CSV table of C-alpha atoms and ligand atoms in Angstrom, one decimal:
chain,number,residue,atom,x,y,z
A,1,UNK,CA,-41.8,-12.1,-24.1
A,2,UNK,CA,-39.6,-12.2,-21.1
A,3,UNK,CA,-40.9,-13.3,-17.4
A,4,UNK,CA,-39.2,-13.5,-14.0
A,5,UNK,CA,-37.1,-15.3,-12.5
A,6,UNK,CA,-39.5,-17.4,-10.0
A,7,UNK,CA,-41.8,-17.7,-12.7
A,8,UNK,CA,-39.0,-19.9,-15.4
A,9,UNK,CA,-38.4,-21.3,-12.0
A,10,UNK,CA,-42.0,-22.9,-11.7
A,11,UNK,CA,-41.8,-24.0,-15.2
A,12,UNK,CA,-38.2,-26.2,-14.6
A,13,UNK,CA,-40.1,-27.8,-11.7
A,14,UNK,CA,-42.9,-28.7,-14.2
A,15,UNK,CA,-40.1,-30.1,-16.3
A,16,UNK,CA,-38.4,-32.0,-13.2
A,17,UNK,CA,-35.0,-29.7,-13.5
A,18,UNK,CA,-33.7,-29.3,-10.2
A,19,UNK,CA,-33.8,-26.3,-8.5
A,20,UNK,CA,-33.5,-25.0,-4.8
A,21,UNK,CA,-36.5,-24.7,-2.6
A,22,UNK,CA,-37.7,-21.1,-2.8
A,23,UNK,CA,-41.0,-18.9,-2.0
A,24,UNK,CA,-42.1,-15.2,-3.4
A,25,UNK,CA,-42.4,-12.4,-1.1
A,26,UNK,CA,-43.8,-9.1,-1.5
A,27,UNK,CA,-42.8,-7.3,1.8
A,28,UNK,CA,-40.2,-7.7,4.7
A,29,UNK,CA,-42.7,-9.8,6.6
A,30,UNK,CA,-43.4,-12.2,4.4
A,31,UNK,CA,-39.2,-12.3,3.8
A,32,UNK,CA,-38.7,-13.1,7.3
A,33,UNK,CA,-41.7,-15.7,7.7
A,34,UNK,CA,-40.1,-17.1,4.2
A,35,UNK,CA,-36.5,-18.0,5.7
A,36,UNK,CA,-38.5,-19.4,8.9
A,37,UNK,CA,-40.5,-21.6,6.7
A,38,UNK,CA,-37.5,-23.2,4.6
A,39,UNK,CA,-35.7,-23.3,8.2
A,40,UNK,CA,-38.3,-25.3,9.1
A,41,UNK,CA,-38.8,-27.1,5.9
A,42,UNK,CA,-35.4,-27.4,4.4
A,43,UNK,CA,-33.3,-26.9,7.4
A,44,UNK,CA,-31.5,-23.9,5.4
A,45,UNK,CA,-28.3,-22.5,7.4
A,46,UNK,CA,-28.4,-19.3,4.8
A,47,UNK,CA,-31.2,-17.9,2.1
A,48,UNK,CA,-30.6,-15.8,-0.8
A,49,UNK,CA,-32.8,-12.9,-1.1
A,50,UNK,CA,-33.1,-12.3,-5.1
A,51,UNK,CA,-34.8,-9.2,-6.4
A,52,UNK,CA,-37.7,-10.7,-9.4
A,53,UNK,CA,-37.1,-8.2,-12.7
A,54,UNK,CA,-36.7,-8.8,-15.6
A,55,UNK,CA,-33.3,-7.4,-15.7
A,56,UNK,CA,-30.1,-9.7,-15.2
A,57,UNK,CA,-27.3,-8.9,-14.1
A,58,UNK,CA,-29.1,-8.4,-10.8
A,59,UNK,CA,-25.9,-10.0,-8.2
A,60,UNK,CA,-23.5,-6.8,-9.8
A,61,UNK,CA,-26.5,-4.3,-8.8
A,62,UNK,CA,-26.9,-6.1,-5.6
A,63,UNK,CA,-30.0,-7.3,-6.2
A,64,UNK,CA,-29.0,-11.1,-4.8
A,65,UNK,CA,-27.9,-11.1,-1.6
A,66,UNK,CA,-27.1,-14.1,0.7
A,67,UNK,CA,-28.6,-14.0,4.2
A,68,UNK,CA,-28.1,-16.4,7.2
A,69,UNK,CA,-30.7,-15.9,9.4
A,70,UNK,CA,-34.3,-14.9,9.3
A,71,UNK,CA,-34.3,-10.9,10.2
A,72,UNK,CA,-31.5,-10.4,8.6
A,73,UNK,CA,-33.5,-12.1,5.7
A,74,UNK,CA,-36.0,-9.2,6.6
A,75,UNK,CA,-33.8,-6.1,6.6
A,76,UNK,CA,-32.3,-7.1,3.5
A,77,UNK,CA,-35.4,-7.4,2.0
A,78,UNK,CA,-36.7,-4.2,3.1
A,79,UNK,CA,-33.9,-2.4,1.6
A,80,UNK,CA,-34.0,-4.4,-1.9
A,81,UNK,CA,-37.2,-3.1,-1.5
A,82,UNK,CA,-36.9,-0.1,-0.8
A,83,UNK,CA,-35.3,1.6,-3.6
A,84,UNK,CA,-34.5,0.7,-7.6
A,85,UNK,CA,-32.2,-1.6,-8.9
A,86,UNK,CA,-29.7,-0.7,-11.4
A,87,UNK,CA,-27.7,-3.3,-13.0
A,88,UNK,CA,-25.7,-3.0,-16.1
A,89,UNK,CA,-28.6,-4.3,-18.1
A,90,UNK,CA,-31.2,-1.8,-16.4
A,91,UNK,CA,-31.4,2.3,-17.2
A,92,UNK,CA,-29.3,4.0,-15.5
A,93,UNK,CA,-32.3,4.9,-12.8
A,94,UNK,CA,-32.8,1.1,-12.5
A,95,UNK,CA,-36.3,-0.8,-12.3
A,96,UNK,CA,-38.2,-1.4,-9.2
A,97,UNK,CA,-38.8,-4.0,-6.8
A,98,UNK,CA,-41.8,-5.4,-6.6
A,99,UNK,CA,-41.1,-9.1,-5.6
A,100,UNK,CA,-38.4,-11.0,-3.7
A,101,UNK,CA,-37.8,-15.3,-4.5
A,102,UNK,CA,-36.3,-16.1,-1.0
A,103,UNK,CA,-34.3,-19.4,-2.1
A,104,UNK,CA,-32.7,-21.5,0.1
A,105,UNK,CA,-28.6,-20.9,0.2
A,106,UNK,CA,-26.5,-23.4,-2.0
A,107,UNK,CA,-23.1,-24.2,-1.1
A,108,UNK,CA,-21.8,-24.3,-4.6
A,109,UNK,CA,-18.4,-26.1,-5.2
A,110,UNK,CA,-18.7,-25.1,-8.7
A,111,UNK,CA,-20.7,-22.6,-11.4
A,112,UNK,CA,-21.8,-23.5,-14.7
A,113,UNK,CA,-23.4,-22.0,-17.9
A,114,UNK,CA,-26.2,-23.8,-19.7
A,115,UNK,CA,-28.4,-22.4,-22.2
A,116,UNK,CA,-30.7,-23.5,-25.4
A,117,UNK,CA,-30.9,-20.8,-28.1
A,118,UNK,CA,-32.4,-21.0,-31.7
A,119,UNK,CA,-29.4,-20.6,-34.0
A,120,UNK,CA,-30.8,-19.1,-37.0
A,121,UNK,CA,-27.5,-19.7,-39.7
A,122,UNK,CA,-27.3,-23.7,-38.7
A,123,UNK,CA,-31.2,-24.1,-38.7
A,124,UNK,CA,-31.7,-25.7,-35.4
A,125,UNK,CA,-31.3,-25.6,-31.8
A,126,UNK,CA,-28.4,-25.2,-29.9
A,127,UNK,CA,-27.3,-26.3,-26.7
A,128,UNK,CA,-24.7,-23.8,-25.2
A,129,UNK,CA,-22.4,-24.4,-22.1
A,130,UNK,CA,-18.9,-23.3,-20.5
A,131,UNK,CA,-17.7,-24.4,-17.4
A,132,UNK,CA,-16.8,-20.8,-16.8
A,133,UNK,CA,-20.8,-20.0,-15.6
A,134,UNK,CA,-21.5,-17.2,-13.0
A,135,UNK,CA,-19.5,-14.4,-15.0
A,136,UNK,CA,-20.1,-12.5,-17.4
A,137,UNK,CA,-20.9,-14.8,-20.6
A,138,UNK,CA,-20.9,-12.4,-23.0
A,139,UNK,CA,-17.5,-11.4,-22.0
A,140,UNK,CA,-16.3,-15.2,-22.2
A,141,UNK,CA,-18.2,-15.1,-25.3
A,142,UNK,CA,-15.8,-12.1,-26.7
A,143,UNK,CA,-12.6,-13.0,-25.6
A,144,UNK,CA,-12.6,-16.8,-24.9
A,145,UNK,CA,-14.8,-17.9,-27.6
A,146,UNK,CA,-13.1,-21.7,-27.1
A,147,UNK,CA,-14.5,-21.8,-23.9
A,148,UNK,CA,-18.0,-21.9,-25.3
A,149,UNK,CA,-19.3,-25.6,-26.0
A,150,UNK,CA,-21.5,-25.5,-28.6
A,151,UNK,CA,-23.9,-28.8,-29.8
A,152,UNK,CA,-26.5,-28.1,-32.4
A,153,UNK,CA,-29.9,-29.5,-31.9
A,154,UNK,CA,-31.2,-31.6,-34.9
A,155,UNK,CA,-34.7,-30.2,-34.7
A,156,UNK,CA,-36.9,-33.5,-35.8
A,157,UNK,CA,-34.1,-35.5,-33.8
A,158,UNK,CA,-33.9,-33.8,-31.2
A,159,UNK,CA,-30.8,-33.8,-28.4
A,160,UNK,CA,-29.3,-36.9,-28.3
A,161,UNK,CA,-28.5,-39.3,-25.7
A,162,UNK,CA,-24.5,-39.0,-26.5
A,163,UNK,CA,-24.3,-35.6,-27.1
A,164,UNK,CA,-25.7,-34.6,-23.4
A,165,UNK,CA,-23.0,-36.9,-22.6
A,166,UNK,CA,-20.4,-35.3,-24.2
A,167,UNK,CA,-21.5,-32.1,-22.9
A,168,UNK,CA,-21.6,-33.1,-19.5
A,169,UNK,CA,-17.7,-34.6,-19.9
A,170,UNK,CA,-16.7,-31.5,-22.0
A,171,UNK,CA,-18.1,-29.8,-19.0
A,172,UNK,CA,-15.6,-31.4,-16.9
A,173,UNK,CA,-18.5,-33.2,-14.9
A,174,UNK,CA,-17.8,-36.9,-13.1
A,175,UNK,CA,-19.6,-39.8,-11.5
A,176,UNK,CA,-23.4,-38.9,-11.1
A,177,UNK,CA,-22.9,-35.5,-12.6
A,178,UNK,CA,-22.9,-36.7,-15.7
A,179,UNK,CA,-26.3,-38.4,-15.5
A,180,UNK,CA,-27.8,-35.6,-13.7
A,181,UNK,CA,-26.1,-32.9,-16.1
A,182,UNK,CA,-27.1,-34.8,-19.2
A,183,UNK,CA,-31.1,-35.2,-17.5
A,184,UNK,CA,-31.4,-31.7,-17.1
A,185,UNK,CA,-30.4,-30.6,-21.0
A,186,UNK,CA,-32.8,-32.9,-22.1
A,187,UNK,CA,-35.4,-31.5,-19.6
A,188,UNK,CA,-34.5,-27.8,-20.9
A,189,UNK,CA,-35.1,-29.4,-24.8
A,190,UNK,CA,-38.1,-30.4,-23.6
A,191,UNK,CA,-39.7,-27.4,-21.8
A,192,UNK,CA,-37.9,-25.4,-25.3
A,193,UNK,CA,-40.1,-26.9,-27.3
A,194,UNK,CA,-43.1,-27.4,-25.7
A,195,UNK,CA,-43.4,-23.5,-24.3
A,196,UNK,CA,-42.5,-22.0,-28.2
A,197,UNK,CA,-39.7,-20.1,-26.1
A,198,UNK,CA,-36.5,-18.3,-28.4
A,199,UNK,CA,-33.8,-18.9,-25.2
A,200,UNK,CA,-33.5,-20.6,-22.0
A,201,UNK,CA,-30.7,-19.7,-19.7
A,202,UNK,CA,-29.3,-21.0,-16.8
A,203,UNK,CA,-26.6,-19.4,-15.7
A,204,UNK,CA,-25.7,-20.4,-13.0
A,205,UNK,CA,-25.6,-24.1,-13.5
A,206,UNK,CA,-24.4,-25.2,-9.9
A,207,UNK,CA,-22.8,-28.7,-9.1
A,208,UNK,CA,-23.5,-28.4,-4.7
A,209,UNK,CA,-20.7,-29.7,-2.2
A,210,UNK,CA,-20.9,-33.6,-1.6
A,211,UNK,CA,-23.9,-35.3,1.0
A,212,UNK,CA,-24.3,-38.7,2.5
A,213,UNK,CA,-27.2,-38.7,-0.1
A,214,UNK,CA,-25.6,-37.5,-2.9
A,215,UNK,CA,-21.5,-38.1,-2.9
A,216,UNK,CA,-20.9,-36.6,-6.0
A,217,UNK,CA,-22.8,-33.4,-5.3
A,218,UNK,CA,-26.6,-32.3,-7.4
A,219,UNK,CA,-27.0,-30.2,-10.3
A,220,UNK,CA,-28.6,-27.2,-9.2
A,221,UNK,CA,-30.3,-24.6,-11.5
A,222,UNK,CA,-30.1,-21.2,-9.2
A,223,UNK,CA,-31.1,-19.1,-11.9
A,224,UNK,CA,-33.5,-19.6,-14.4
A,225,UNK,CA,-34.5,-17.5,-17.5
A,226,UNK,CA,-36.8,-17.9,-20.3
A,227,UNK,CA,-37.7,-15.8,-23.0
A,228,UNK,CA,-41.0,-17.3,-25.1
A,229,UNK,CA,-41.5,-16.2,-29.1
A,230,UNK,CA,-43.9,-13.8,-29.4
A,231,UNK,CA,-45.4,-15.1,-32.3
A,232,UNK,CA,-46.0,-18.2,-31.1
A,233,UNK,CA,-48.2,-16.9,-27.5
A,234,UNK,CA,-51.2,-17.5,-29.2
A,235,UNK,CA,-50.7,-21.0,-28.4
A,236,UNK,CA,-50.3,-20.8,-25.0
A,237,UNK,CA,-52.9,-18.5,-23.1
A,238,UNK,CA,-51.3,-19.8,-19.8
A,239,UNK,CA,-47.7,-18.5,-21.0
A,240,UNK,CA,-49.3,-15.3,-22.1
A,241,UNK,CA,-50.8,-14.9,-18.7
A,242,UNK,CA,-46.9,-14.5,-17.2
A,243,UNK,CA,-46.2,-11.2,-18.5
A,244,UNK,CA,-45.7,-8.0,-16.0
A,245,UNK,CA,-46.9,-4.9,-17.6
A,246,UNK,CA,-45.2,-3.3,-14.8
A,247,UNK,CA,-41.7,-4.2,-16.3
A,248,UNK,CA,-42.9,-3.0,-19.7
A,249,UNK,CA,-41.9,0.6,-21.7
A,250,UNK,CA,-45.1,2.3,-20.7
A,251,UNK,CA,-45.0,4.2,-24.0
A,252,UNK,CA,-44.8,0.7,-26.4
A,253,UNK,CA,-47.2,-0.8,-24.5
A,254,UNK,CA,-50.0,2.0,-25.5
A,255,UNK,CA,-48.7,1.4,-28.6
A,256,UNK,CA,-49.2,-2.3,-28.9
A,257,UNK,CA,-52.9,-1.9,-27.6
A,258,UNK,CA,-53.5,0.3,-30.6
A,259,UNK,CA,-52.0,-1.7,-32.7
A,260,UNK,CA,-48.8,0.4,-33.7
A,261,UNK,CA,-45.7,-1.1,-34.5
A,262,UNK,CA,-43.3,1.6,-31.8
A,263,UNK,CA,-40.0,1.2,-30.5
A,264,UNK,CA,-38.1,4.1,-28.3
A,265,UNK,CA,-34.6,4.9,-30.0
A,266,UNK,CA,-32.0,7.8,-28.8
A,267,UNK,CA,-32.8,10.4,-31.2
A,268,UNK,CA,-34.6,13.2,-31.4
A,269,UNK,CA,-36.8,13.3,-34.3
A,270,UNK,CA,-39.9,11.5,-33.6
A,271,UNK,CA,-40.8,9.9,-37.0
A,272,UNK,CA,-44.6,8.8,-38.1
A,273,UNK,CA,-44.6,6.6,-41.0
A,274,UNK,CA,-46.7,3.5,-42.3
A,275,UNK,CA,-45.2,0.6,-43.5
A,276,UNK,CA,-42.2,-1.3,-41.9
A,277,UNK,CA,-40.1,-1.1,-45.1
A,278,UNK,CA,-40.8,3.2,-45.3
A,279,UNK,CA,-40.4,3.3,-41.5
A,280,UNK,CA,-36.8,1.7,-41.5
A,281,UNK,CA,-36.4,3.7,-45.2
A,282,UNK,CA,-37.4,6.9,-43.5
A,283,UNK,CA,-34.8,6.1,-41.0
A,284,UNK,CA,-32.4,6.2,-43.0
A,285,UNK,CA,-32.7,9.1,-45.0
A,286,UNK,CA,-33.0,11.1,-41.8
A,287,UNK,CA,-30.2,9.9,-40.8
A,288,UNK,CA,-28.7,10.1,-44.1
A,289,UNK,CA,-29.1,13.8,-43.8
A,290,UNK,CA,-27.2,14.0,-40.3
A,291,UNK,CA,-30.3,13.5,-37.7
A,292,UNK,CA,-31.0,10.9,-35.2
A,293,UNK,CA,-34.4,9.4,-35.6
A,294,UNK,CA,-36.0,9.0,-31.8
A,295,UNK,CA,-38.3,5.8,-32.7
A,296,UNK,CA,-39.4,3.5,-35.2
A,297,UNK,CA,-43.2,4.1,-35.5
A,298,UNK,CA,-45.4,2.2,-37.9
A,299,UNK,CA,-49.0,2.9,-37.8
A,300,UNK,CA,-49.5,0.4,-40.2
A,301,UNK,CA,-51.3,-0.1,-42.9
A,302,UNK,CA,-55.3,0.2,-41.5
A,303,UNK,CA,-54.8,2.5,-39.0
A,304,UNK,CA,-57.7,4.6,-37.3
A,305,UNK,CA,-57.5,7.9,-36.9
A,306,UNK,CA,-57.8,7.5,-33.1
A,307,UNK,CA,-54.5,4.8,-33.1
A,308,UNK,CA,-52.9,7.7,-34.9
A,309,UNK,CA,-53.8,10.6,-32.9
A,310,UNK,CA,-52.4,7.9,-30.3
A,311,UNK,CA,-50.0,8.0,-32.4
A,312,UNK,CA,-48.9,11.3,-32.2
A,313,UNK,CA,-49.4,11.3,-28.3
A,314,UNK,CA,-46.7,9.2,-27.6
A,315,UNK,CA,-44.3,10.3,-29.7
A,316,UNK,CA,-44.9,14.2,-28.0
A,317,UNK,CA,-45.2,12.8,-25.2
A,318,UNK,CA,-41.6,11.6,-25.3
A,319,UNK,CA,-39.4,15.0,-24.2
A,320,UNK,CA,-36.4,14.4,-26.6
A,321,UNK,CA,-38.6,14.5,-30.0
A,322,UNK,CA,-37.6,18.2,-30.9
A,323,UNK,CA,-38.9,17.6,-34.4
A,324,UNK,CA,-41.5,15.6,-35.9
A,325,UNK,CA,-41.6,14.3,-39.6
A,326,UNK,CA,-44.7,12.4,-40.9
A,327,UNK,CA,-44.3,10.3,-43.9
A,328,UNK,CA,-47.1,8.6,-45.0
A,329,UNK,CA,-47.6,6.5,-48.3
A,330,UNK,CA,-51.2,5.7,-48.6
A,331,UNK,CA,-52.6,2.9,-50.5
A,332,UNK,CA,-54.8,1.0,-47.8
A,333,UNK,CA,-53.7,3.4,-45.3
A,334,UNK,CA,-55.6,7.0,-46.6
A,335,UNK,CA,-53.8,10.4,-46.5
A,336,UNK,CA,-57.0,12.0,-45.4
A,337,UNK,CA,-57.3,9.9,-42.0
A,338,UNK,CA,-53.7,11.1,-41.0
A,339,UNK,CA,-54.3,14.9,-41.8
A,340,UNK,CA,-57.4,14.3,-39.8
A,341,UNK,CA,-55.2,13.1,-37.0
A,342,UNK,CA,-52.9,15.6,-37.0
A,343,UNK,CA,-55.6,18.4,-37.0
A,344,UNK,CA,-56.8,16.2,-34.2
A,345,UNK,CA,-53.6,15.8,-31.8
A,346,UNK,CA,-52.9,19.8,-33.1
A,347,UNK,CA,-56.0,20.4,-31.1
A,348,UNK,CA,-55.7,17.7,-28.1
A,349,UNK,CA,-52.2,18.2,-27.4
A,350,UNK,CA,-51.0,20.6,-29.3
A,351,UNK,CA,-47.4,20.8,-31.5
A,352,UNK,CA,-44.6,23.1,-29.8
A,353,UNK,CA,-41.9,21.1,-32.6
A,354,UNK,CA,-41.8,21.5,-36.2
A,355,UNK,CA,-43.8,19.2,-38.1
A,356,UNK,CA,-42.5,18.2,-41.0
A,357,UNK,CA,-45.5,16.2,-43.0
A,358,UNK,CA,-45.3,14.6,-46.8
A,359,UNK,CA,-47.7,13.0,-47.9
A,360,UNK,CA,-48.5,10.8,-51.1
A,361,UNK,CA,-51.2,8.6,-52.3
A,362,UNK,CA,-54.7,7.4,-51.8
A,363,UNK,CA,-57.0,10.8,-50.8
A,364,UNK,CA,-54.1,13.0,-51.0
A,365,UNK,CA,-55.6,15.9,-52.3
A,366,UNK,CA,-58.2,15.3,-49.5
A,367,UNK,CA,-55.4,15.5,-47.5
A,368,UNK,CA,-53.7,18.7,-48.6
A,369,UNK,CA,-57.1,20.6,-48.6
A,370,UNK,CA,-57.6,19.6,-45.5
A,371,UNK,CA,-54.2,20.9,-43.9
A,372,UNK,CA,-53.9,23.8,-46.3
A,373,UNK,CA,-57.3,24.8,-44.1
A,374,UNK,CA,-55.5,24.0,-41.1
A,375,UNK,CA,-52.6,25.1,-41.4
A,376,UNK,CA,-53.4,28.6,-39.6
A,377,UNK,CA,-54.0,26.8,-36.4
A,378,UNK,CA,-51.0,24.7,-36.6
A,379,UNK,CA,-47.9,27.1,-37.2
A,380,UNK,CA,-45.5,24.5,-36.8
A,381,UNK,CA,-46.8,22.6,-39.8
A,382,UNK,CA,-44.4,22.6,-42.5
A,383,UNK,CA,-45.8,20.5,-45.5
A,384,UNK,CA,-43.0,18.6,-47.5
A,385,UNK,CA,-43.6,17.5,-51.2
A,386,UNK,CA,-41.0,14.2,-51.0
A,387,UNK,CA,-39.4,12.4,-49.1
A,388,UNK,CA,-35.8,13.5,-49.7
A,389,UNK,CA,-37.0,17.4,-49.4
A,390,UNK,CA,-38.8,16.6,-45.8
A,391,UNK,CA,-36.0,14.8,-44.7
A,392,UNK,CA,-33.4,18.3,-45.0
A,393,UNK,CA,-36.4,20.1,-43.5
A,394,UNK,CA,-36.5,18.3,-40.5
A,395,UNK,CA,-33.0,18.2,-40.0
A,396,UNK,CA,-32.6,21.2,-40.7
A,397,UNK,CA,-35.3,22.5,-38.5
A,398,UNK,CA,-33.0,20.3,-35.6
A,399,UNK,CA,-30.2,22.6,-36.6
A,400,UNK,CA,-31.7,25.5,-36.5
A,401,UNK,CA,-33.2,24.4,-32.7
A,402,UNK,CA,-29.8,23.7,-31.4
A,403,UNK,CA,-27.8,27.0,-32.6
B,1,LIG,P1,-28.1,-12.6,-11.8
B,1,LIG,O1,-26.9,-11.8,-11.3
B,1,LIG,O2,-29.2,-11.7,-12.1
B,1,LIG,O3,-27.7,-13.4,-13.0
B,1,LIG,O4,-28.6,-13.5,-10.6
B,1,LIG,P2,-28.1,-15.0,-10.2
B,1,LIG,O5,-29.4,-15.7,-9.7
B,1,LIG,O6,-27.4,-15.7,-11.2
B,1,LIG,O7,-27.2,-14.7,-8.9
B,1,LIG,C1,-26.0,-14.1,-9.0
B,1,LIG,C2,-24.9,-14.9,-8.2
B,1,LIG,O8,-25.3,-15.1,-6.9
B,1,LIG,C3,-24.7,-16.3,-8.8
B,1,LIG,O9,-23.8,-16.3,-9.9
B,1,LIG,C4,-24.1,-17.0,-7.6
B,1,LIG,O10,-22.7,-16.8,-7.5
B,1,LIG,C5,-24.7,-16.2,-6.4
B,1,LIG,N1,-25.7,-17.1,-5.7
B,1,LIG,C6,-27.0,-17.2,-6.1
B,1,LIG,N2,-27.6,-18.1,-5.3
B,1,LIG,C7,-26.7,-18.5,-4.4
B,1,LIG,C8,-26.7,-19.5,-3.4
B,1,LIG,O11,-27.7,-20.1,-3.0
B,1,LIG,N3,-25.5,-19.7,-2.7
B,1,LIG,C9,-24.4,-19.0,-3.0
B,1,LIG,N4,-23.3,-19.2,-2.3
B,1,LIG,N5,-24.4,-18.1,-4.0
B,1,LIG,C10,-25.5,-17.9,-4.7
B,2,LIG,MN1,-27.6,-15.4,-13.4
């Protein structure tokens, strides 16, 4: 589960990382009564006026913008606002804007990347950093892999005292930096842990220009990003509470409040199938036979007939599915509840694509008799009798619908 910006940013308070003062708007009234407030406050000479999805990337898209006074903290707002955002991480039509964090402006002398990911192969935690922060990682990632630092995590140890330092130094950090660099990674271990998240980013990592207060410069996390395992939420109702249905796929979130397994791919043959293993099998065969499947769909193994009438809703109610192929093994999951479902959506919503339908198992006779009987209602029905042979149909029928 991901969550915004000013939300991770809350949580690194809670966990005593620094960040910079900052307050969530929803309109340009609040943005301009915001940079007034951390004038007063914070005695700010400049804001940044950050746009809160869940997409990054949001400075390319201009989606953070850097303000210096308080209406022009408004008009910027109101035209962050005012339209979607597209980043390169976004649909091309972008996301939109519901929420602005006005932070107070940094004057940043240098950026940083720091981030904690579970690294599956070495079995622990690992603490990731580059002095090159601010760009692109992933393209430092590609091309200058050495500029990655890399310290894995032991994960009953946990981080240790010298290896934050040798971060902070390979990091190229000096005097109080190094305290204050090595603090904060063991604050992010912390807050890792004890939130069950699967990555925490903070990119950038900002060292701020020398103060009477603090000669060195701070450590500054300006952006903050967490993403929290999903299988671990149950533990943490407050977590749970963080997500924005707004920022969602409308179409798996129906599916998850049926309980169906659905994921949105590029194809165009909309696929129905229990079972992960025979939903990533039927996959394969389809593509196997030259198609493009246009979701993963798994109804699972007890479904209702109402989740899979649901079911079928979604995937018709996607444009590009130009075919549809059912393949349904049933052994807790029953034949007969899916023929029922598809006589159901036939009659709800109706199928203008071919259907290509094999079934095989528990109540399959019920199942046959009862589309046999139906089948004069529902012309597009084509019934297949395995898996390989409904697989050429509905590519086939793909081929036949392009020419
Ligand atoms: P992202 O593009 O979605 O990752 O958003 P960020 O929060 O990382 O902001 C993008 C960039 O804006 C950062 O890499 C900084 O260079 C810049 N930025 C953000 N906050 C400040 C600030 O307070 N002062 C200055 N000078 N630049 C900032
Ligand atoms: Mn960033």
């Amino acid at each position: 589960m991901k969550i915004h910006e000013y939300q991770a940013r809350d949580l690194f308070v809670k966990h005593g990382i620094p960040v910079p003062d900052a307050i969530v708007v929803r309109n340009p009234d609040e943005a301009q009564r915001a940079y007034q407030k951390l004038e007063h406050d914070s005695h700010i000479e400049s804001a940044v006026v950050k746009a809160q999805v869940h997409a990054g990337g949001r400075g390319k898209g201009g989606g953070v913008r850097l303000v210096r006074s308080a209406e022009e903290c408004r008009k910027v707002a109101a035209e962050i606002l005012s339209r979607p955002l597209i980043t390169p991480q976004t649909d091309p039509e972008g996301v939109k804007v519901h929420r602005l964090m006005i932070a107070a402006g940094v004057k940043i002398t240098k950026e940083y990347y720091l981030a904690l990911a579970v690294d599956r192969a070495r079995h622990g935690l690992t603490l990731i950093a580059s002095a090159e922060g601010g760009m692109d990682i992933e393209t430092i990632a590609r091309e200058k892999p050495d500029k990655l630092i890399r310290e894995l995590i032991h994960p009953s140890v946990g981080l240790r005292p010298f290896q934050a330092r040798k971060v902070a130094y390979a990091l190229g950090f000096t005097g109080q930096q190094v305290r204050a660099g090595g603090k904060i990674m063991h604050q992010l271990c912390d807050l890792f842990i004890a939130s069950d998240a699967s990555l925490i980013e903070i990119n950038p990592l900002v060292v701020t220009g020398p103060t009477q207060d603090y000669p060195d410069g701070r450590v500054l996390a300006i952006d903050a990003k967490i993403d929290f395992d999903d299988n671990a939420l149950f533990r943490h109702p407050d977590l749970t509470e963080l997500a924005d249905p707004t920022e969602e796929d409308p179409a798996e979130r129906r599916a998850r409040q049926y309980g169906l397994s659905y994921i949105a791919l590029d194809g165009n043959i909309g696929c129905l199938v229990n079972g992960a293993g025979l939903a990533m099998s039927t996959m394969d065969i389809i593509k196997h036979h030259g198609g493009e499947p246009a979701n993963f769909l798994d109804v699972g193994g007890s479904a209702s007939e109402e989740a899979v009438t649901e079911a079928f809703r979604i995937i018709l109610g996607d444009e590009h599915v130009k075919a549809v192929l059912v393949n349904i093994f049933g052994g807790i999951a029953r034949c007969d509840t899916i023929a029922r479902a598809i006589i159901a959506a036939a009659g709800e919503v109706g199928f203008n694509v071919p259907l290509v339908v094999r079934l095989e198992g528990t109540n399959v006779e019920e199942a046959r008799r009862l589309l046999d009987a139906a089948q004069a209602d529902i012309p597009m029905l084509d019934p297949a009798r395995d898996l390989a042979e409904a697989a050429k149909k509905v590519t086939s029928a793909i081929g036949a619908a392009a020419v």
